Structure formats: structure tokens, C-alpha cells
Amino acid sequence: MQTVVDIDVLIVGSGPAGASAALALSTYGVPNIVVTRYASLADTPRAHITNQRTMEVLRDLGVERDVVARATPQHLMGNTTFCTSLAGEELGRVRSWGNDPLVQAAHELASPTRMCDMPQHLMEPVLVDAAVARGTQLRFQTEYLTHTQDASGVTATVRDRLRGDTYEIRARYLIGADGGRSKVAEDAGLPMGGQMGVAGSINIVFDADLTRYTAHRPSTLYWVLAPGATVGGIGAGLVRNVRPWNEWMIVWGYDVTAGAPDLTTEYAESIVRRLVGDDDIPVTIKSSSAWTVNEMYAETYANGRVLCAGDAVHRHPPSNGLGSNTSIQDAYNLAWKLKLVLDGVAAPALLDSYSAERAPVGKQIVTRANKSIGETAPIFEALDGLSPQTPEELWANIAARKDATEAAAEQRARLRQAIAAKVYEFNAHGVDLNQRYESAAIVPDGTPDPGFARDPELHHQPSTRPGARLPHAWLTSGTRTLSTLDTVGRGRFTLLTGIGGDAWVRAAKAQPLDITTVVVGPGQEYEDPYGDWAGLSEVSDAGVLLVRPDGFVAFRHAGAAENAEQLLTDVLRQILGHA
């Protein structure tokens, strides 16, 4: 055993959760090491949908522009098509990922960012390169073996896979971001709910010029209703665009009880041909791999000084595009808390809020993603495609929808309704943005929770209630136009008030904690020219919002307070775990 390496935070795994944890920690000045058992970052597209909340996180961490420069933009993501093959009959489309005009308006109102399609093999280098540039130490070919922890830290044993020797890394905290088969989470004994391996799937990555079948209906996803498509998998055959319109990935199911098929190049090409529907287009198979659909979530994300994030604690299919988004947001929630605890500003009790806040989110997205698979079945049902039948019978059922009969008219209506219901997978704006945290790091204001006026999965409802993400509104500062979200973050607490809120500003400056103060109003540093912030803030000009480094409202007070300094002191003591 070689000499022990000492570090503040050890991160196991370089995927979206581990890479973003490293980026945030290094941005905040926290020394950290990332170890990964692999020789490189992700070499396949895997996760790809990047929603507005994640783009807000990346904006705060200073890499939004790098992601936008490499990603497929939102306007090319959204004609989700259902068909018999890319070259075959089209059955219908859903305007997706914010491209429905009404949903697009909601996206514009909700955030200064736009969602995009950023495949994981392009996302990871952006995150890791920025993290390393800011101080992260990255170790490839370094396998986590085990850990022990005591009152002052964690000792992890790792193996250098090139040399074959082992050594120890001593860290004050360990982040397990080592994916859906997380050994860190297993060693930490995190209790899990749900089950693994509920269905089998295959990913096939390939190159082919499919412009003629896709450019006129640009999309991230093309769903194929073909014989065998309901066996295992994610509800249907899927042709997923990686880069328009030459790089692709197919997702196809298999019977998990029978085991994965032999993934030969010939087998992979046969599946590609079946879903594309054109035997003459040149196809180059790049890789194929088998995986299982999981429905599992951790009930708590931490055990002492070991905290887990990403797929280590929420394991689910790619439906709704929630995986990397939730992973990055886990890391963002955790990083500022670790920073304050390591600096001695906050008590270790602050870290208890990580599980309290993120575990309910993880459970929600696991449930939502698996539910979305089941919501594909009604499309097949509309075509009588779930009953045992030959391929010829399925094609006959599909063709029958064109008949000028009452039965065919009813079939067409059922098909339109079933496709439209997929909005819960492809336009779930509320799932992306309606997170509400409850923990000791959130101070309720005593007002009754009004709930949601519309379906909280489909529709975002901005709120400044403690525990909600700060709403977006455009402000001006001199000649600059910026979002309310641009005034917060960067690892600091922010106090927002208006004209008459001088006592709150003085109270913030009297705290030992560095708090940014933002005063909005005519003649102030920030102005509200459209009046949007006045309509969203839910407090008077003399009221206050205290916003955490992750952009979530921690405390609000509707108006002025004579005891502002004492009130703010007490609030911060609770949030920071000193109460």
C-alpha cells in the first residue's frame, strides 16, 4: 500500500454527476480529486436531453456557452414522430421539448436559458475540462475498491489499473457518482426502493445519412411501431438523432428473461435496417451494448461523510430525458453545502438537507420515467397492435385507419388521442422546473401552500415560496439586460429587496457570511422596466427574499421588519445548521 493522498473531497465517477460536482467544487475553491475506473470519458451518446434548469446550473458555473456551441439547438429537437419505419408510414407527431408554440412561450417566460440536445460524450468533456482548468485532479484507470469512515473523514482504497497497485485516498468527504451499479452506494449501505432489471434494451450507435427521412421533420426522437417493438425496451423502437442527420442511436428491446442477444455487427445492422426501412443506405455500426430498464431509487443519499449522486441513487429508463439533468442538479445542490461545511461556516447538519431535498426529486423522476414507458402502449392499442398477431396483421391494422368507415374514423381518433397523451413525456415542463424543497435549510414563511393551479407535471408555476427556485424575470442594470437568476448563485447567498428594504440590506452586511445584496427599483442598481419582477416577487418593495447559492429561495418576508438584523441572523443560523 502506497502513501495516502489527502484531499478535501474525493469523487468516484466522471459522468454527469461526478463531473459537475467537480466543476462546482473547483469553481468554489474546494480541492477535489475525481477517480474513474475507465481510460476515457464517455464514448457513446447515452444521456442527451438538457433541460432549462440544468442549463441554468451550467450558466451559473460558466459553461453554458460551451454547451450551446456543441449541442443540437432546441428548434431541431421537437417533431417527435411515430412511424412504421423512417422510410415507412408516418402515424403522427408531437411537438416536443418546448417547440409547441404555447409551450415555447412558457419556456421563454420561465428561464433565460433554452433547452438543447447535448449527448453525454460531448457534455462530459465540457464539464471535466472546465473542472480540471479550475483545479480538479483527474485520475483515469483508477478503480474505487472500498472505503472506511471515521469522525473526521473517509479513507478510500483505490487501484491503479495500469500498474496494478493499490493506494489510499484520505478525504474529508466522499461523493459516490459511480453510476447505476454504484459500489460506493452499496458499500455505504444506502437503502433502496424499487427494482432493477424490469426490461431489457439494446443501444446501437451508427452512422448513416438519413437526411431524406428526417430533415423535413427535425427531431431528437423517431419512434417506430414495428413487430417486436413491444418486447422489453422502452415501449417502442427508437431511432434517436445524435448529430443531424448523420449520427444516430437505436434503442431496441429484448426479453430480459431470455437474456441479451448476441450483439454481432450483423445483428445490429439488421435492427437498424428494420427501423430505418431502407436497405440501400450505407450504414456503419459503431457500437452496440445491452442494458436493463430499472425502477430504483435511494431513500436517502448519504451515510455519514459518504454522499451519493446521479444514477447511483436514481436508476430509471431514459424516458422524459431526466437522467443527466437530475444528476447535474444533485451535484449542484450538494457542492455549495460541502463548501460551507468545509470552510467551517456551516455545521455538518447542513448536509442532512441534501437527502431531504434531492431524494424526493429522485423518486419522482424514476416514477415519471417508468410511467412514460407505459403511456406508449395506447398507441399500439389504437392500432390493435398489442394482441398476438403476425406482422402482416399489424400492417393490415395500420392500413385500416385510412378506410372511409366509422370504425376507421374511431381508430384515427384513438390514435391521435394516444399520441397527444405523450405530452407527459415530451413536454413535461413542470417536472423540469417545479421542484419544491422541504428541509432544515428552508425556512417556511407561515403562509398556506396554494398548490398548483394546473397540472404540476406539465406546467411550470413560478413561485417565491421558500423551497422554490427563484423565478426568472428580465431586469436592467445600466445598459445591461439580465435575468433575476443572473443576480444570484456563484457560490453565495443573495438577498433581494426593493425600495424601502434598507434595513434588510444593512442586516445582510452585518452578517459574517458574505451575502450579495440586490435592490430592485427605479433609480436602483437593478430596475424592473417591464414590471415582471413586481408581479412575480410575491413580496412588497420593502420585503425580502433570501436566495441560496443554488438559486432556491431559503426565506422570505413580505415587508419591512424592525428587527431585520436579528431575524436574518436567526434564519441563517437555522439554514447553516447552527440552530
Coordinates of C-alpha atoms in Angstrom, one line a residue:
M1 CA 0.0 0.0 0.0
Q2 CA 1.5 3.3 -1.1
T3 CA 1.4 6.7 0.7
V4 CA -2.0 8.2 1.5
V5 CA -3.2 11.0 -0.7
D6 CA -5.0 13.8 1.2
I7 CA -7.9 15.9 -0.3
D8 CA -11.0 17.7 0.8
V9 CA -13.4 15.8 -1.5
L10 CA -12.9 12.5 -3.4
I11 CA -15.4 12.0 -6.2
V12 CA -15.8 8.5 -7.6
G13 CA -17.1 8.7 -11.2
S14 CA -16.6 11.2 -14.1
G15 CA -20.1 11.0 -15.5
P16 CA -22.6 14.0 -15.4
A17 CA -22.9 13.8 -11.6
G18 CA -19.2 13.4 -10.8
A19 CA -18.0 15.9 -13.4
S20 CA -20.5 18.6 -12.4
A21 CA -19.7 18.0 -8.7
A22 CA -16.0 18.5 -9.6
L23 CA -16.8 21.6 -11.6
A24 CA -18.9 23.2 -8.9
L25 CA -16.4 22.4 -6.1
S26 CA -13.4 23.7 -8.1
T27 CA -15.4 26.8 -9.0
Y28 CA -16.0 27.4 -5.3
G29 CA -12.3 26.7 -4.5
V30 CA -12.7 23.3 -2.9
P31 CA -9.8 20.9 -3.6
N32 CA -11.1 17.7 -5.1
I33 CA -9.9 14.5 -6.9
V34 CA -12.0 12.6 -9.4
V35 CA -11.2 8.9 -10.0
T36 CA -12.7 6.8 -12.7
R37 CA -12.0 3.2 -13.5
Y38 CA -12.3 3.9 -17.2
A39 CA -9.5 5.0 -19.6
S40 CA -11.5 7.9 -21.0
L41 CA -14.7 9.9 -20.6
A42 CA -18.0 8.6 -22.2
D43 CA -17.5 7.3 -25.7
T44 CA -21.2 6.9 -26.5
P45 CA -24.1 9.4 -26.6
R46 CA -26.2 8.0 -23.7
A47 CA -27.9 10.9 -21.9
H48 CA -28.7 13.9 -24.1
I49 CA -31.8 16.0 -23.3
T50 CA -30.6 19.0 -21.4
N51 CA -33.5 21.0 -19.8
Q52 CA -33.8 24.6 -18.8
R53 CA -33.0 24.0 -15.1
T54 CA -29.8 22.2 -16.0
M55 CA -28.9 25.0 -18.4
E56 CA -29.4 27.5 -15.6
V57 CA -26.9 25.5 -13.5
L58 CA -24.4 25.4 -16.3
R59 CA -24.9 29.1 -16.8
D60 CA -24.0 29.8 -13.2
L61 CA -21.0 27.5 -13.5
G62 CA -19.8 29.4 -16.5
V63 CA -20.0 26.7 -19.2
E64 CA -23.4 27.4 -20.8
R65 CA -21.9 28.9 -23.9
D66 CA -19.6 25.9 -24.4
V67 CA -22.6 23.6 -24.2
V68 CA -24.7 25.6 -26.6
A69 CA -21.8 25.7 -29.1
R70 CA -21.7 21.9 -29.2
A71 CA -25.4 21.0 -28.7
T72 CA -28.2 20.4 -31.2
P73 CA -30.4 23.5 -30.7
Q74 CA -34.0 23.4 -29.4
H75 CA -35.7 24.1 -32.7
L76 CA -34.2 20.9 -34.2
M77 CA -35.4 18.7 -31.4
G78 CA -39.1 18.8 -31.4
N79 CA -41.0 17.0 -34.2
T80 CA -41.3 13.7 -32.3
T81 CA -42.5 11.3 -35.0
F82 CA -44.3 8.0 -34.7
C83 CA -44.0 5.8 -37.8
T84 CA -43.7 2.2 -39.1
S85 CA -40.1 3.0 -40.0
L86 CA -38.2 6.1 -41.0
A87 CA -38.9 5.3 -44.7
G88 CA -42.3 3.9 -43.9
E89 CA -45.7 5.4 -43.0
E90 CA -45.9 8.2 -40.5
L91 CA -48.6 7.8 -37.9
G92 CA -48.4 11.2 -36.2
R93 CA -46.2 13.7 -34.5
V94 CA -45.9 15.5 -31.1
R95 CA -44.4 19.0 -30.9
S96 CA -41.9 18.3 -28.2
W97 CA -39.2 19.8 -25.9
G98 CA -40.8 23.3 -25.9
N99 CA -41.4 23.6 -29.6
D100 CA -45.2 23.7 -29.3
P101 CA -46.0 27.5 -29.7
L102 CA -47.8 27.6 -26.4
V103 CA -45.1 25.6 -24.6
Q104 CA -42.4 27.7 -26.3
A105 CA -43.9 30.8 -24.8
A106 CA -43.9 29.1 -21.3
H107 CA -40.2 28.3 -21.8
E108 CA -39.4 31.9 -22.7
L109 CA -41.2 33.2 -19.7
A110 CA -39.7 30.6 -17.3
S111 CA -35.9 31.0 -17.9
P112 CA -33.2 32.9 -19.5
T113 CA -31.9 29.6 -21.0
R114 CA -33.0 27.3 -23.7
M115 CA -33.0 23.6 -23.5
C116 CA -30.9 21.7 -26.0
D117 CA -29.7 18.2 -27.0
M118 CA -26.2 17.6 -25.7
P119 CA -25.1 14.0 -26.0
Q120 CA -23.1 12.7 -23.0
H121 CA -19.9 12.1 -24.9
L122 CA -19.9 15.8 -25.8
M123 CA -21.2 17.0 -22.4
E124 CA -18.6 15.3 -20.2
P125 CA -15.5 16.9 -21.8
V126 CA -17.0 20.3 -21.3
L127 CA -17.6 19.7 -17.6
V128 CA -14.4 17.9 -17.0
D129 CA -12.2 20.3 -18.9
A130 CA -13.6 23.2 -17.0
A131 CA -13.2 21.4 -13.7
V132 CA -9.6 20.5 -14.4
A133 CA -8.8 24.0 -15.5
R134 CA -10.2 25.3 -12.2
G135 CA -8.2 22.8 -10.0
T136 CA -9.8 19.3 -10.1
Q137 CA -7.3 16.5 -10.2
L138 CA -8.5 13.8 -12.5
R139 CA -7.3 10.2 -12.4
F140 CA -8.3 7.8 -15.2
Q141 CA -7.8 4.0 -14.9
T142 CA -8.3 4.3 -11.1
E143 CA -10.8 1.9 -9.6
Y144 CA -12.5 2.5 -6.4
L145 CA -12.4 -0.6 -4.2
T146 CA -13.7 0.2 -0.8
H147 CA -13.9 2.8 2.0
T148 CA -14.0 3.2 5.7
Q149 CA -15.0 6.4 7.5
D150 CA -14.5 7.9 10.9
A151 CA -15.4 11.1 12.7
S152 CA -13.0 13.2 10.7
G153 CA -13.0 11.7 7.2
V154 CA -13.2 8.9 4.7
T155 CA -10.3 6.6 3.7
A156 CA -10.9 5.1 0.2
T157 CA -8.8 2.3 -1.2
V158 CA -8.3 2.6 -5.0
R159 CA -6.4 0.5 -7.5
D160 CA -4.3 1.9 -10.4
R161 CA -5.4 -0.3 -13.2
L162 CA -2.3 0.3 -15.3
R163 CA 0.2 -0.5 -12.6
G164 CA -2.0 -2.9 -10.7
D165 CA -1.1 -1.5 -7.3
T166 CA -3.4 0.0 -4.7
Y167 CA -3.2 3.1 -2.6
E168 CA -5.4 5.1 -0.2
I169 CA -7.0 8.5 -0.7
R170 CA -8.0 10.3 2.5
A171 CA -10.8 12.7 2.1
R172 CA -13.0 14.7 4.4
Y173 CA -16.0 13.7 2.2
L174 CA -16.6 11.1 -0.5
I175 CA -19.1 11.6 -3.3
G176 CA -20.2 8.4 -4.9
A177 CA -21.2 9.2 -8.5
D178 CA -20.3 5.8 -10.0
G179 CA -23.5 5.1 -11.9
G180 CA -26.3 2.6 -11.8
R181 CA -24.2 -0.2 -10.4
S182 CA -22.7 2.0 -7.7
K183 CA -20.3 0.2 -5.4
V184 CA -20.0 3.4 -3.3
A185 CA -23.7 3.4 -2.6
E186 CA -23.6 -0.4 -1.9
D187 CA -20.7 0.0 0.5
A188 CA -22.4 2.9 2.2
G189 CA -25.5 0.7 2.7
L190 CA -27.9 3.2 1.2
P191 CA -31.5 1.8 1.4
M192 CA -33.1 1.4 -2.0
G193 CA -36.7 1.2 -3.1
G194 CA -38.0 -0.4 -6.4
Q195 CA -36.3 -3.0 -8.5
M196 CA -33.6 -3.4 -11.2
G197 CA -33.8 -5.2 -14.5
V198 CA -37.5 -4.8 -15.2
A199 CA -37.0 -4.9 -19.0
G200 CA -34.1 -5.4 -21.5
S201 CA -32.8 -2.9 -24.0
I202 CA -30.1 -2.6 -26.6
N203 CA -28.3 0.6 -27.8
I204 CA -26.9 0.6 -31.3
V205 CA -24.8 3.6 -32.3
F206 CA -24.3 4.0 -36.0
D207 CA -23.5 6.4 -38.8
A208 CA -25.9 6.9 -41.8
D209 CA -27.0 9.8 -43.9
L210 CA -30.8 9.8 -43.1
T211 CA -31.3 13.4 -44.2
R212 CA -34.1 12.4 -46.7
Y213 CA -36.2 10.9 -43.9
T214 CA -35.6 13.3 -41.1
A215 CA -34.5 16.9 -42.1
H216 CA -38.1 17.9 -43.1
R217 CA -39.4 16.8 -39.7
P218 CA -36.3 17.6 -37.4
S219 CA -36.4 15.7 -34.1
T220 CA -34.4 14.1 -31.5
L221 CA -36.6 11.0 -31.4
Y222 CA -38.3 8.9 -34.0
W223 CA -40.5 6.2 -32.6
V224 CA -41.0 3.1 -34.6
L225 CA -44.1 0.8 -34.2
A226 CA -42.9 -2.4 -35.7
P227 CA -43.4 -6.1 -35.0
G228 CA -41.4 -6.9 -31.8
A229 CA -41.2 -3.3 -30.6
T230 CA -43.3 -4.0 -27.5
V231 CA -40.9 -6.7 -26.2
G232 CA -38.8 -5.3 -23.4
G233 CA -37.2 -1.9 -24.2
I234 CA -38.9 1.4 -23.6
G235 CA -42.3 0.9 -25.2
A236 CA -41.4 1.0 -28.9
G237 CA -38.4 1.0 -31.2
L238 CA -36.5 4.3 -31.1
V239 CA -34.3 6.0 -33.7
R240 CA -32.5 8.8 -31.8
N241 CA -30.6 11.5 -33.5
V242 CA -27.2 12.2 -32.1
R243 CA -26.0 14.8 -34.6
P244 CA -28.2 16.0 -37.5
W245 CA -28.5 14.0 -39.7
N246 CA -25.7 11.5 -39.9
E247 CA -25.1 10.2 -36.4
W248 CA -27.7 8.0 -34.7
M249 CA -28.5 5.6 -31.9
I250 CA -31.2 3.0 -31.9
V251 CA -32.9 1.7 -28.8
W252 CA -34.5 -1.8 -29.2
G253 CA -35.9 -4.1 -26.6
Y254 CA -35.3 -7.8 -25.8
D255 CA -36.9 -10.3 -23.4
V256 CA -34.9 -9.8 -20.2
T257 CA -35.8 -13.3 -19.0
A258 CA -34.2 -14.8 -22.1
G259 CA -31.0 -12.7 -21.8
A260 CA -29.5 -10.3 -24.3
P261 CA -29.0 -11.4 -27.9
D262 CA -25.5 -11.9 -29.4
L263 CA -24.7 -8.3 -30.4
T264 CA -22.8 -9.1 -33.6
T265 CA -22.4 -6.4 -36.3
E266 CA -24.8 -8.4 -38.5
Y267 CA -27.5 -8.4 -35.7
A268 CA -27.1 -4.7 -35.1
E269 CA -27.3 -3.9 -38.8
S270 CA -30.5 -6.0 -39.1
I271 CA -32.2 -3.9 -36.4
V272 CA -31.0 -0.7 -38.0
R273 CA -32.4 -1.8 -41.3
R274 CA -35.7 -2.8 -39.7
L275 CA -36.2 0.6 -38.1
V276 CA -34.9 2.8 -40.9
G277 CA -36.8 0.8 -43.5
D278 CA -34.2 1.4 -46.3
D279 CA -31.8 -1.4 -47.2
D280 CA -29.8 0.6 -49.7
I281 CA -28.5 3.4 -47.4
P282 CA -24.9 2.8 -46.3
V283 CA -24.7 2.1 -42.6
T284 CA -21.7 1.9 -40.3
I285 CA -22.2 0.3 -36.9
K286 CA -20.0 2.0 -34.3
S287 CA -21.0 0.1 -31.2
S288 CA -23.8 -1.9 -29.5
S289 CA -24.5 -2.7 -25.9
A290 CA -27.2 -4.2 -23.8
W291 CA -28.7 -2.7 -20.7
T292 CA -31.8 -3.1 -18.4
V293 CA -34.6 -0.8 -17.7
N294 CA -34.6 -0.1 -13.9
E295 CA -37.0 1.4 -11.5
M296 CA -35.0 2.0 -8.3
Y297 CA -34.3 5.0 -6.1
A298 CA -32.4 5.5 -2.9
E299 CA -34.4 6.5 0.1
T300 CA -31.5 8.5 1.5
Y301 CA -28.5 9.8 -0.4
A302 CA -25.9 9.9 2.4
N303 CA -24.4 7.8 5.2
G304 CA -22.1 10.0 7.3
R305 CA -19.4 11.5 5.2
V306 CA -20.3 9.5 2.1
L307 CA -22.8 11.2 -0.2
C308 CA -24.0 9.7 -3.5
A309 CA -25.5 11.4 -6.6
G310 CA -26.7 10.7 -10.0
D311 CA -27.5 7.2 -11.2
A312 CA -26.0 5.8 -8.0
V313 CA -29.2 6.9 -6.3
H314 CA -31.9 7.1 -9.1
R315 CA -31.9 4.4 -11.7
H316 CA -34.5 4.6 -14.5
P317 CA -35.1 4.5 -18.3
P318 CA -34.2 7.5 -20.5
S319 CA -37.9 8.5 -20.9
N320 CA -38.5 12.2 -20.3
G321 CA -34.8 12.9 -20.6
L322 CA -34.3 13.3 -16.9
G323 CA -31.2 11.3 -16.1
S324 CA -28.2 13.6 -16.6
N325 CA -30.4 16.6 -15.7
T326 CA -31.2 15.2 -12.3
S327 CA -27.6 14.1 -11.8
I328 CA -26.2 17.5 -12.5
Q329 CA -28.7 19.1 -10.3
D330 CA -27.9 16.7 -7.5
A331 CA -24.3 17.8 -7.6
Y332 CA -25.2 21.5 -7.7
N333 CA -27.4 21.1 -4.7
L334 CA -24.6 19.3 -2.8
A335 CA -21.5 21.3 -3.8
W336 CA -22.2 24.7 -2.1
K337 CA -23.2 22.9 1.1
L338 CA -19.9 21.0 1.2
K339 CA -18.1 24.3 0.6
L340 CA -19.7 26.0 3.6
V341 CA -19.2 23.0 5.8
L342 CA -15.6 22.5 4.8
D343 CA -14.9 26.2 5.5
G344 CA -16.5 25.9 8.9
V345 CA -19.2 28.4 8.0
A346 CA -21.9 25.8 8.3
A347 CA -22.3 22.9 10.6
P348 CA -22.3 19.4 9.2
A349 CA -26.0 19.3 9.9
L350 CA -26.4 21.4 6.7
L351 CA -25.5 18.2 4.7
D352 CA -28.6 16.5 6.0
S353 CA -30.7 18.8 3.8
Y354 CA -29.1 17.1 0.7
S355 CA -31.0 13.9 1.1
A356 CA -34.1 15.7 2.4
E357 CA -34.3 17.8 -0.8
R358 CA -33.0 15.6 -3.5
A359 CA -34.3 12.1 -2.6
P360 CA -38.0 13.1 -3.3
V361 CA -36.9 14.5 -6.6
G362 CA -35.1 11.3 -7.5
K363 CA -38.1 9.2 -6.6
Q364 CA -40.4 11.4 -8.7
I365 CA -38.3 11.2 -11.8
V366 CA -37.9 7.4 -11.5
T367 CA -41.6 7.1 -11.3
R368 CA -42.3 9.5 -14.1
A369 CA -39.8 7.9 -16.5
N370 CA -41.2 4.4 -16.0
K371 CA -44.8 5.7 -16.3
S372 CA -43.9 7.2 -19.6
I373 CA -43.0 3.8 -21.0
G374 CA -46.4 2.5 -20.2
E375 CA -48.0 5.5 -21.9
T376 CA -46.7 4.3 -25.2
A377 CA -49.0 1.2 -25.1
P378 CA -52.2 3.1 -26.1
I379 CA -50.7 4.0 -29.4
F380 CA -50.3 0.3 -30.2
E381 CA -53.7 -0.4 -28.7
A382 CA -55.3 2.1 -31.2
L383 CA -53.8 0.0 -34.0
D384 CA -54.8 -3.3 -32.3
G385 CA -51.1 -3.9 -32.1
L386 CA -50.8 -5.5 -28.7
S387 CA -52.8 -8.7 -29.3
P388 CA -50.9 -11.7 -30.6
Q389 CA -50.7 -11.4 -34.4
T390 CA -48.4 -11.8 -37.4
P391 CA -46.5 -8.8 -38.9
E392 CA -49.0 -8.9 -41.8
E393 CA -51.9 -8.5 -39.4
L394 CA -50.2 -5.5 -37.8
W395 CA -49.6 -3.8 -41.2
A396 CA -53.3 -4.5 -42.1
N397 CA -54.4 -2.9 -38.9
I398 CA -52.3 0.2 -39.6
A399 CA -53.6 0.4 -43.2
A400 CA -57.2 0.1 -41.9
R401 CA -57.0 3.5 -40.4
K402 CA -57.2 5.0 -43.9
D403 CA -60.6 3.5 -44.7
A404 CA -63.7 5.7 -45.1
T405 CA -65.6 3.8 -42.4
E406 CA -66.9 4.7 -39.0
A407 CA -64.6 2.1 -37.4
A408 CA -61.6 3.7 -39.1
A409 CA -62.6 7.1 -38.0
E410 CA -62.8 5.9 -34.4
Q411 CA -59.4 4.3 -34.9
R412 CA -57.9 7.6 -36.2
A413 CA -59.3 9.4 -33.2
R414 CA -57.9 6.9 -30.7
L415 CA -54.5 7.1 -32.4
R416 CA -54.5 10.9 -32.3
Q417 CA -55.5 10.9 -28.6
A418 CA -52.9 8.3 -27.7
I419 CA -50.1 10.2 -29.4
A420 CA -51.2 13.5 -27.9
A421 CA -51.0 11.9 -24.4
K422 CA -47.2 11.5 -24.9
V423 CA -47.0 15.2 -23.9
Y424 CA -46.3 13.9 -20.4
E425 CA -43.0 12.6 -21.7
F426 CA -42.0 15.2 -24.3
N427 CA -43.3 18.5 -22.8
A428 CA -43.3 17.9 -19.0
H429 CA -42.2 21.5 -18.2
G430 CA -43.4 21.2 -14.6
V431 CA -41.3 18.1 -14.0
D432 CA -38.3 20.1 -15.1
L433 CA -38.9 23.3 -13.1
N434 CA -41.5 22.8 -10.3
Q435 CA -39.2 21.3 -7.7
R436 CA -40.1 22.3 -4.1
Y437 CA -37.6 21.6 -1.4
E438 CA -38.5 20.9 2.2
S439 CA -35.6 20.7 4.7
A440 CA -34.0 22.5 7.6
A441 CA -32.2 24.6 5.0
I442 CA -35.5 26.1 4.1
V443 CA -37.4 28.5 6.4
P444 CA -41.2 28.5 5.9
D445 CA -42.9 31.8 6.0
G446 CA -46.1 30.6 7.6
T447 CA -48.3 31.2 4.6
P448 CA -50.6 28.4 3.3
D449 CA -49.3 26.5 0.3
P450 CA -51.7 27.4 -2.6
G451 CA -50.7 24.3 -4.5
F452 CA -50.6 24.3 -8.3
A453 CA -53.3 25.9 -10.5
R454 CA -52.6 23.5 -13.4
D455 CA -51.1 20.0 -13.8
P456 CA -47.8 20.3 -12.0
E457 CA -46.1 17.8 -14.3
L458 CA -47.0 19.6 -17.5
H459 CA -47.0 23.3 -16.4
H460 CA -44.3 25.3 -14.6
Q461 CA -45.7 27.6 -11.9
P462 CA -43.2 30.2 -10.7
S463 CA -43.2 31.0 -7.0
T464 CA -41.0 32.7 -4.4
R465 CA -42.3 30.4 -1.6
P466 CA -39.3 29.2 0.4
G467 CA -38.2 25.9 -1.2
A468 CA -39.0 27.0 -4.7
R469 CA -36.5 28.0 -7.4
L470 CA -36.2 31.8 -7.8
P471 CA -38.5 32.9 -10.7
H472 CA -36.9 34.4 -13.8
A473 CA -37.7 37.9 -14.8
W474 CA -35.6 40.3 -17.0
L475 CA -34.1 43.2 -15.2
T476 CA -31.8 46.0 -16.4
S477 CA -28.6 47.4 -14.8
G478 CA -27.4 50.4 -16.8
T479 CA -27.2 49.2 -20.4
R480 CA -27.2 45.5 -19.4
T481 CA -30.3 43.3 -19.5
L482 CA -30.0 40.3 -17.2
S483 CA -32.2 37.7 -15.5
T484 CA -33.0 37.7 -11.8
L485 CA -31.2 34.3 -11.9
D486 CA -28.1 36.1 -13.1
T487 CA -28.0 38.1 -9.8
V488 CA -27.8 35.0 -7.7
G489 CA -25.5 32.0 -7.5
R490 CA -21.7 32.0 -7.9
G491 CA -21.5 30.1 -4.6
R492 CA -23.0 32.9 -2.5
F493 CA -26.3 33.7 -0.7
T494 CA -28.2 36.7 -2.2
L495 CA -30.6 39.0 -0.6
L496 CA -33.2 40.6 -2.9
T497 CA -35.2 43.6 -1.8
G498 CA -36.5 46.9 -3.2
I499 CA -37.1 50.5 -2.3
G500 CA -37.8 50.6 1.4
G501 CA -35.7 47.5 2.1
D502 CA -32.7 49.3 3.5
A503 CA -33.0 47.5 6.9
W504 CA -32.6 44.2 5.1
V505 CA -29.5 45.4 3.2
R506 CA -27.9 46.6 6.5
A507 CA -28.8 43.3 8.1
A508 CA -27.1 41.4 5.3
K509 CA -23.9 43.5 5.6
A510 CA -23.9 42.8 9.3
Q511 CA -23.6 39.0 8.9
P512 CA -20.3 37.2 9.0
L513 CA -21.4 35.3 5.9
D514 CA -20.7 37.0 2.5
I515 CA -24.2 37.9 1.2
T516 CA -24.7 39.7 -2.1
T517 CA -27.4 42.3 -1.9
V518 CA -29.7 43.1 -4.9
V519 CA -32.0 46.1 -4.7
V520 CA -34.6 46.4 -7.5
G521 CA -36.5 49.6 -8.2
P522 CA -36.4 52.9 -10.1
G523 CA -33.0 54.6 -9.7
Q524 CA -31.5 51.5 -8.0
E525 CA -28.7 49.3 -9.3
Y526 CA -31.3 47.0 -10.8
E527 CA -34.5 48.1 -12.4
D528 CA -37.7 46.3 -13.4
P529 CA -38.6 48.0 -16.7
Y530 CA -41.3 45.5 -17.7
G531 CA -42.8 45.2 -14.3
D532 CA -42.4 41.5 -14.5
W533 CA -40.5 41.1 -11.2
A534 CA -43.1 43.1 -9.3
G535 CA -45.6 40.6 -10.5
L536 CA -43.5 37.6 -9.6
S537 CA -41.8 38.5 -6.3
E538 CA -44.8 38.0 -4.1
V539 CA -43.4 40.4 -1.5
S540 CA -43.7 44.2 -1.2
D541 CA -40.9 46.5 -2.3
A542 CA -39.7 46.6 1.3
G543 CA -39.9 42.8 1.7
V544 CA -37.1 40.4 1.1
L545 CA -36.1 37.1 -0.5
L546 CA -33.0 35.3 0.7
V547 CA -31.8 33.0 -2.1
R548 CA -29.3 30.2 -1.6
P549 CA -26.3 29.6 -3.8
D550 CA -28.2 27.1 -5.8
G551 CA -30.9 29.6 -6.7
F552 CA -33.6 28.3 -4.4
V553 CA -35.5 30.7 -2.0
A554 CA -34.5 29.9 1.6
F555 CA -36.5 32.6 3.3
R556 CA -38.9 35.4 2.5
H557 CA -40.6 38.2 4.5
A558 CA -43.5 40.1 2.9
G559 CA -42.5 43.6 4.1
A560 CA -40.2 45.6 6.2
A561 CA -39.1 44.4 9.7
E562 CA -37.9 46.5 12.6
N563 CA -35.8 43.5 13.8
A564 CA -34.4 42.7 10.4
E565 CA -30.9 42.0 11.5
Q566 CA -31.9 39.6 14.3
L567 CA -34.4 37.9 12.1
L568 CA -31.9 37.4 9.3
T569 CA -29.3 36.2 11.9
D570 CA -31.7 33.6 13.2
V571 CA -32.7 32.5 9.8
L572 CA -29.1 31.9 8.7
R573 CA -28.3 30.0 11.9
Q574 CA -31.1 27.6 11.1
I575 CA -30.1 27.3 7.4
L576 CA -26.5 26.7 8.2
G577 CA -27.3 24.1 10.8
H578 CA -26.3 26.1 13.9
A579 CA -29.8 26.4 15.4

